[in-house]
Structure formats: structure tokens, C-alpha cells
Amino acid sequence: MADFVERQNLLEDDESSPAERRSASGDDRPMSAICDPSRLPHRAVVLVFMCFLGFGSYFCYDNPAALQTQVIQDLNLNTAKFMQLYAWYSWPNVVLCFFGGFLLDRVFGIRLGTIIFSLFVCVGQVIFAAGAWYDLFWLMELGRFVFGIGGESLAVAQNTYAVNWFKGKELNLVFGLQLSMARLGSTVNMNIMGWVYNKVAVVVGSPGPTTLGASLMIAAVTCLFSLVCALVLGFLDKRAERILHKEEGKTGEVIKLTDVKDFPLTLWLVFIICVGYYVAIFPFIGLGQVFFIEKFNFSPAEARAVNSIVYIISAPASPVLGFVVDKTGRNVVWVMMAVVATLAAHMMLAFTFWNPWIAMSLLGVSYSLLACALWPMVAFMVPEHQLGTAYGFMQSIQNLGLALIAMAAGAILDSRGYLVLEVFFCACICSQYFYLSFLLVF
Amino acid sequence: MAAAVTMRDDRVFVVLLILRLSFCPCLVGGTNEYKRQLTLELNPNSTSVPPGGDLLHVRAVGDNDTLHFLWCSQGAPTLLIVHTNTSNSSVQVNWTQFLSRNVSGGLSVEPQSSIQYSIAVVFSRLLEYDDVNDTAMPDSDFFPPYELQNLNWTRLQLFNAKALLCGETPEFGNGSLCLTLSVFDSDGRAESWPRLLHSANSSQLEVWLHGIMPRSANSRFLLEMQAVGGDFPLSRVDVRQFIDDEFTPSIFKVSQWVSPVKGGSDVSGYVQWKPVAYRQTNPALEDATPCRYSDPQTQDGNATAASSALIQAFFSQHNITGLNVSFGLAGEPFYNSTRFLSWTMLVGVGAPPVDTFSPIVLAIMAVGLGTPMILLLVGGVLVCLHKRRQGSPAIYQPIN
């Protein structure tokens, strides 16, 4: 409570100074609201660009999932190799999560850093599409690797911009909006890439690597769009710095690897819970389309829609659930509920033929709930100067887990089918109870 | 227990194998646990090798019944299963009548009064159509069909309890249509996909289209089968869904062409298959191609009897239904991509086998889902006890 009041005071301080500063600099030309960096309309414009900054990266991240059958058929892959495309996205982030903040603060600066990472995202997606066009799987893996370098760090940059431009109670809303835009990107991807592919196939003449490559190049346009947003944001930020005499934003992260030895046991439990949970969500969505087609007799378009419902639900649910968790506290109980709900959803999908919309909606709600309840727990467990290291570590372990489990999931599916894969995910989630019960006791 | 299983990922599944062998067979399989004694006889009572095709007789003797499996390549390949209620029944073949193919009675099972049920499946035609628009709708653009009775069938090759038969014709190029019959003495599961679960009352037929020259780049195939069901013709196809795709990954359905006993839900004979065909000899998950069937329709008995020597010889009245199984759906690769298709079916008497979970899946479910529940309960109880023991803390401490 105390530091909220403190933040309020700082905010009022900030607001009052621009007018004084402006008159001090002798610039009395009154700027219109939309051009004035200290006023809300301009910041709303900046918010729009900030939200679309991550759109391209989230759109292209799930391209393989949206085009799963086409990728496997056109390039003659098996499911294990297909999941490598997700694994290669995660590998660079095992290491980069630690250094992302450092790079943005000390090496590049937020503006240049954002542009560089956006470039990586763009170039990565283009390499990926080129690999598909020329039917070179190693090139596609390289493309995903480069894409991965840019993708996660771009999220850090996005958060830094948000903290720099919006303070206090606006920040939660901005974070919520950014997350929603990210989810919107994933949803749009799931639902239109199939249509894009079919249209391209008509133009090219037949499905095949060329069609796949062309569709992915079209998807790269969103990354280009994000790059443009990064450039515009850089310009607007520099302009605001000049007008308001502000400092360039910093992530505020200080990564000291030696802090790791001070982490309490409960924090390690939170890390394990984080990994164990997300590996039962993202690889499942990656492989979900064919599951819904085969088991529930959905058409490809329907299957993609139900696959994307997790993201669609988490867009509005995240701010709402965040509010609820903030009000009630007791994060561990909420995490437990999220885990129970996810287990129920996976069991429904595995052991029954009930309409998968129900299970996937439940999965969407529980996924949002966990995100709102788990990540803030870290802030309660470590002092502020170690927070950067803790979050970096958490991201790093999460990416490592995702990379490994993505490959394992593909291999399991190839040899033993969907039921065993679902049972495997259920077992992952069940192991969480074990760790959660320790957390409750401590 | 079934013979050593060869899986593609040996390291992980050595554990599975050990666990399977240590479970008693009664946990696996939803079929009766008959064991039968199998004896194979090629061209029984024949003085010379019959021209035009072979007749294989497999006698599967149980405790007090016998199944006679007759597999014949005279004319269209035909499988006949006769179920008798005595372990002393035998098959009598009058080769002159049998080879003449114009009267019935050339093959009989003695004593005739012991016959409970008979079912026969004839592979009559292989159809090919040009799927120009990739719609997989077999209603037009048919090429002239291959009559399987006109193929040059090789001699039956026997190994273990399997019989291999291949048919060639100049129109196939260097390719052939091969049929492998496997007869079983007990419950078990085949080694290669789709790993159908069989019992001692069933036999398995694998159909391979191997290297056949397609007549267009967009060709797809249909296989026409005709079935005779004794008193109860095979009149309908049931499709059953189940949640376990462990043995046939990504396939959750099984189709059964059954001959229902009048007035009941029992069936006396069946043809069972999973709606999947594979495009490679050692298939991976992405080599699976779905297949569909058409509704069973009554066929002309005389034409069928003329095409198959076994039908003509055994059955006096012909109550025949037939259906097509078509391979491939819209969007799937055409036959030309690999020039190979394999499809497997079971033919048997009684009720079709019901798939069950493997022990390893059951074990994981029990451990994985049960343990945390127990932990949760125990943990909850402990927390409650802990709280109660603390009591309500006094806000004020006594001063002295």
C-alpha cells in the first residue's frame, strides 16, 4: 500500500513539471493534444503502436500450428521433426532471457534495441519462409532460431516502453492490453492462415513447398508491420525525450547470476510449477489441430478455431482475473485451482468425446488464471534487486522445458498416438499437485 | 503371450515389453481366451496340384468346436469360415466337381448337421478412378475395373500361420495385388499397423497394392468385396468410436460389417477394419490415409458364384451383399505418390473383438492421477490438524 501512495506522488510530480519545463525552455507554441507527449491522446497513439509491436511476433510464432497438416505433407516431415520448429524457437531464449534486459539497458538502448529485435523477428520469419519455399528443413530451423532470438526480447522491450510511458495505475491496463493484442495476433493467425494457404494454392496451382513458402512470406508482412511500429516508436520516444527532457527508458533489470544461490526453495518450486504447467499447454496447442480433426471429426477450419479459443478467451479474461487475484490475494490457492481446471480439461479431451469447445474454454480460463496468479508470486518471494534475475531464470527454464517437451511430444505422438500424449500431459500436470502441496505447507 | 513385439523406438519400449510380459494375459484383450490347435492343409485330398489356383484348409480346433478356414484362389480370392459345434468335423472336397465350377456340393463340411454358421468374403474387383479435381468422390471417371478372378494368381506361399497370395496382370506393369491371410490360435495383436486386436475366432487379411501402374497421375483405388453370411447376410456396417488410439495412432474409430441375428443385437459374423490405409511398407504416422466404405448392397448371387469356385462349391443358395472400400480423401496424396497401399481387416465368427487399454497406460493413469489425489487428501488433513492444534492465538500475552 505504501509504495502505491509513493507512486501516486511521483506521478503528480511528473505531471506538474512538463508545463514548467516547457516555459523554461522558451517554447511557448501550444502543441495540439495529439502531438504533446505528456497528454493522453498522444500517449494513446503511442499505446497503439506499442501494442502492434508484438503483433507480428505472436502472429508468426504459431504459424506451424495453424498449418500443421500442410507443413507435414508438403515437406514430408513426421511429427517429431515438426515439433523441432517450436523447439528451435525456445533454444536461444534459454540463454537470452538473462541477457535481454542487459542488452536493452547497457548495450543498445531501448530504441535501437527494439528495432534490432524487430529486425531479427522479420529476418527470421523470411528465412523460415525461404526454407519452406526451397524445401530445406535446416534453413527453416535456422529461421525459427533467428526468429526466437528476436521474439522474446521484443516482449521485454515492449514492457519497458510501457513502464516508461505509463506509470501507476495505468500500467496494469496497458500490460493487459498488450497481452490481449498478443493473443489477438495468435488468434488471427490460427483462423486465417489456412485460408491464405488455400488461396495461394489456387494461384500457384497445387499445394507444395512453394505454396507453403509463399504463405509464410505473406505472414512475414505482419513482422514488417511490427518493424515499422518499432521505427515509429523509436522516433516518437526520441521526440518525447527532446520535448520533455526525459531519460531513455531502462528495463530496470539487473541480472546478477550470483543471486541464484540466494533463491529460496519456494521459488524453485514456483519455477518447476511454471515449467510443468506451460509444457502441457503450448505443445498441445501446437499439435491440436489434427487431434480435433481426427478424434472429433472437425473440419480443418473448425479445428483451427477451437485451437485458438484458448488465446481468444485469455485476451479478455486476463485483466479480469488479474483484478480478482489482486483483490483476494492467496495466489497459491488460485494456482491450485488453475492446475485442477487444466487437468480436468485434458482429461475431458483424452477420455471422453464431449464437445471440445468446453474443454478448450476451460483450458483458456485456467491458463489466464495461472498467468495472473503465478508470475506475481515471484515478486513476493525475492527482494526487488533480485527480481530481474528471478524472472530471467524463470523464462529461461520455461523455454528449456518447452524446447525439450515439444520434441518429446512429437516423438510420443508418432509412436503411440494421442491418448498416450494426453496421458503424458495429465501426468505432467498431476506432478504439480505434489509441488503445490509443498508450497501450501510452506 | 504374443510373440516379441518390434517397435520403432526400442529404447523406451523395452520397459513396456517387460511390463506387458509380466501382466497376465487375462488383463489384455476383451475377447474370450480360447486357445485353438491349428493344422494347415494345402489342397486336401488332391492327387495333383490343381490348375488355376490353390485351396488352403486350416482347421482350428477348440475344446468342443471347430473353425474351418478355407482360402481359395480359384477365380476370385475367397475366404470361407465354417463354424461347427464338434471337434471332429472335417472338410471333404470332390476335386472334379470343385474344379468344374458349375455345380454346388464340390466342397462340404461333414457332418453337415454340426455346422453352426458360415461366412465367406470374396474379393471381386479393384476399381480405379481419375480424381481430377481432388474431391475423392468416386462417382465418375472410372477406368475399366480389374476383375480379380482374371488375375494370374501365384501359388499360395505358406509361412508360420500365414498364407501369401499375389495376383499379377500385364495392366499392373510390374506391380501386384497381394493378399496375406493369418490365422490365430489365441488372442493377440498384430505387429504392424493398424495392429488390430484378434481372437482365436478371427483371421486377418492384409491387402497390399504394390507397385501397380496407375492409369492417371490422380488415380485413387476402391476395393470391392462381397460377403455371404449363411442364413444371416452381412447387411449393415457399424462404426464404433473409442478413446484409445494407442495401437493405431490418430484413428479413433473401427468399422464392422456385421450379420445381425434376426431380432437381436447379437451378431453371428463380422468383417472388421479400421478406416485407415498406409502408403508405406513400414509406415509412420503421416503415411496414414483415411478410407471410406459404401453401404452394403445386395449382389447377384449367380455372378458371384460364377466368379469364385469356393462359393459355387459350398453354398447352394446365395444371399450376397457387397460394398466398396475407397482409399484416400480430398487433399490426401494420390496413389502415384508412393505406389503402395496396405489395408488390413479381420474376418471372424461371433462377436467382434473389443479394444482395451494396454497395461502401461492403465498403470500411468493409476499412478499419475491417483497419487496426487491421495497427496491432496493427506495434505489437506494435515493442514487442518495443524491449524486446529495451534488453537486461537491470544492477542495479549500475560505480563508476568
Coordinates of N, CA and C in Angstrom, one line a residue, chain A residues 72-73 77-79 291 294-295 297 336 343 347 350-353 413-420 423 426-427 430 433-434 441, chain B residues 7-8 13 16 193 241-246 249-250 252-253 285-286 331-333 357-358 360-361 364-365 368-369 372 375-376:
Chain A
I72 N 3.5 -30.7 -42.7 CA 3.9 -32.1 -42.6 C 3.8 -32.7 -44.0
Q73 N 2.8 -32.4 -44.7 CA 2.6 -33.1 -46.0 C 3.5 -32.5 -47.1
L77 N 7.4 -34.4 -43.5 CA 8.0 -34.5 -42.2 C 7.2 -35.5 -41.3
N78 N 7.8 -35.9 -40.2 CA 7.0 -36.6 -39.2 C 6.8 -35.6 -38.1
T79 N 5.9 -36.0 -37.1 CA 5.5 -35.0 -36.1 C 6.7 -34.6 -35.2
F291 N -5.5 -33.4 -33.9 CA -6.3 -34.1 -32.9 C -7.8 -33.8 -33.1
E294 N -9.1 -35.5 -36.3 CA -9.2 -37.0 -36.3 C -10.2 -37.5 -35.2
K295 N -10.1 -37.0 -34.0 CA -10.9 -37.6 -32.9 C -12.4 -37.1 -33.0
N297 N -13.9 -35.3 -35.5 CA -14.4 -35.2 -36.8 C -14.7 -33.7 -37.1
M336 N -3.5 -23.4 -7.6 CA -4.0 -24.8 -7.5 C -5.3 -24.9 -8.3
L343 N -6.2 -29.8 -15.5 CA -6.2 -31.3 -15.5 C -7.6 -31.8 -16.0
M347 N -8.3 -34.2 -19.2 CA -8.9 -35.5 -19.0 C -10.2 -35.5 -19.9
A350 N -9.1 -36.3 -23.3 CA -8.5 -37.6 -23.5 C -9.5 -38.7 -23.4
F351 N -10.3 -38.6 -22.4 CA -11.1 -39.8 -22.1 C -12.6 -39.7 -22.5
T352 N -13.0 -38.6 -23.1 CA -14.4 -38.5 -23.5 C -14.5 -38.0 -24.9
F353 N -15.7 -38.1 -25.5 CA -16.0 -37.5 -26.8 C -16.8 -36.2 -26.6
L413 N 3.7 -38.8 -30.0 CA 2.6 -38.9 -30.9 C 2.9 -39.8 -32.1
D414 N 4.1 -39.7 -32.6 CA 4.4 -40.5 -33.8 C 4.3 -42.0 -33.5
S415 N 4.7 -42.4 -32.2 CA 4.8 -43.8 -32.0 C 3.5 -44.3 -31.2
R416 N 2.9 -43.5 -30.4 CA 1.9 -44.1 -29.5 C 0.5 -43.4 -29.7
G417 N 0.5 -42.3 -30.4 CA -0.9 -41.7 -30.6 C -1.3 -40.7 -29.6
Y418 N -2.5 -40.2 -29.7 CA -3.0 -39.1 -29.0 C -3.3 -39.4 -27.5
L419 N -3.8 -40.6 -27.3 CA -4.3 -40.8 -25.9 C -3.0 -40.9 -25.0
V420 N -2.0 -41.5 -25.4 CA -0.8 -41.6 -24.6 C -0.2 -40.2 -24.4
V423 N -2.3 -38.5 -21.8 CA -2.0 -39.1 -20.5 C -0.7 -38.5 -20.0
C426 N -1.4 -35.1 -18.8 CA -2.0 -35.2 -17.5 C -1.1 -35.5 -16.4
A427 N -0.1 -36.4 -16.7 CA 0.9 -36.8 -15.6 C 1.7 -35.6 -15.3
C430 N -0.3 -33.5 -13.1 CA -0.5 -34.1 -11.8 C 0.7 -33.9 -10.9
Y433 N 0.6 -31.1 -8.4 CA 0.0 -31.2 -7.1 C 1.0 -31.4 -6.0
F434 N 1.9 -32.2 -6.4 CA 3.0 -32.6 -5.5 C 3.7 -31.3 -5.0
V441 N 2.2 -25.9 2.3 CA 2.7 -26.1 3.7 C 3.7 -25.0 4.1
Chain B
M7 N 9.0 -52.7 -32.2 CA 8.5 -51.3 -32.2 C 9.6 -50.4 -32.8
R8 N 9.2 -49.2 -33.2 CA 10.2 -48.4 -33.8 C 11.1 -47.7 -32.9
F13 N 10.7 -48.6 -25.2 CA 9.6 -49.6 -25.1 C 10.1 -51.0 -24.7
L16 N 8.2 -51.2 -21.7 CA 6.8 -51.6 -22.0 C 6.7 -53.1 -22.1
W193 N 1.1 -51.9 -38.1 CA -0.1 -51.0 -38.0 C -1.1 -51.6 -39.0
Q241 N -16.8 -45.8 -31.9 CA -15.7 -44.9 -31.5 C -15.1 -45.3 -30.2
F242 N -13.9 -45.1 -30.0 CA -13.3 -45.4 -28.7 C -12.1 -44.4 -28.5
I243 N -11.8 -44.2 -27.2 CA -10.9 -43.1 -26.9 C -9.4 -43.5 -27.1
D244 N -9.1 -44.8 -27.2 CA -7.7 -45.2 -27.2 C -7.2 -45.4 -28.6
D245 N -6.2 -44.5 -29.0 CA -5.6 -44.7 -30.3 C -4.2 -45.2 -30.2
E246 N -3.9 -45.8 -29.1 CA -2.5 -46.2 -28.8 C -1.9 -47.1 -29.8
P249 N -2.2 -44.9 -34.0 CA -2.2 -43.5 -33.7 C -3.1 -42.7 -34.6
S250 N -3.9 -41.8 -34.1 CA -4.8 -40.9 -34.7 C -6.0 -41.5 -35.3
F252 N -9.6 -43.2 -34.2 CA -10.4 -43.4 -33.0 C -11.7 -44.2 -33.4
K253 N -11.7 -44.8 -34.5 CA -13.0 -45.5 -34.9 C -12.6 -46.9 -35.4
L285 N 3.4 -42.1 -38.9 CA 2.0 -41.5 -38.7 C 1.5 -40.8 -39.9
E286 N 2.4 -40.1 -40.6 CA 2.0 -39.3 -41.8 C 1.8 -40.1 -43.0
G331 N -7.6 -34.0 -50.7 CA -6.4 -33.4 -50.1 C -5.3 -34.4 -49.8
E332 N -5.6 -35.7 -49.7 CA -4.6 -36.7 -49.5 C -3.8 -36.9 -50.7
P333 N -2.5 -37.4 -50.5 CA -1.7 -37.7 -51.7 C -2.4 -38.9 -52.5
F357 N -7.4 -50.9 -23.2 CA -6.2 -50.1 -22.9 C -5.1 -51.1 -22.7
S358 N -3.9 -50.7 -23.0 CA -2.7 -51.5 -22.6 C -2.4 -51.3 -21.2
I360 N 0.3 -50.5 -19.7 CA 1.1 -49.4 -19.3 C 0.3 -48.1 -19.2
V361 N -0.7 -48.0 -20.1 CA -1.5 -46.7 -20.0 C -2.3 -46.8 -18.7
I364 N 0.0 -45.9 -15.8 CA 0.3 -44.5 -15.7 C -0.9 -43.7 -15.2
M365 N -2.0 -44.0 -15.7 CA -3.2 -43.3 -15.2 C -3.4 -43.5 -13.7
G368 N -0.4 -41.7 -12.0 CA -0.4 -40.3 -12.2 C -1.5 -39.6 -11.6
L369 N -2.7 -40.2 -11.7 CA -3.9 -39.5 -11.2 C -4.2 -39.8 -9.8
P372 N -1.5 -37.9 -6.7 CA -1.7 -36.6 -6.3 C -3.0 -36.4 -5.5
L375 N -2.2 -37.4 -2.1 CA -1.4 -36.4 -1.5 C -2.2 -35.2 -1.1
L376 N -3.2 -34.9 -2.0 CA -4.0 -33.7 -1.7 C -4.9 -34.0 -0.5

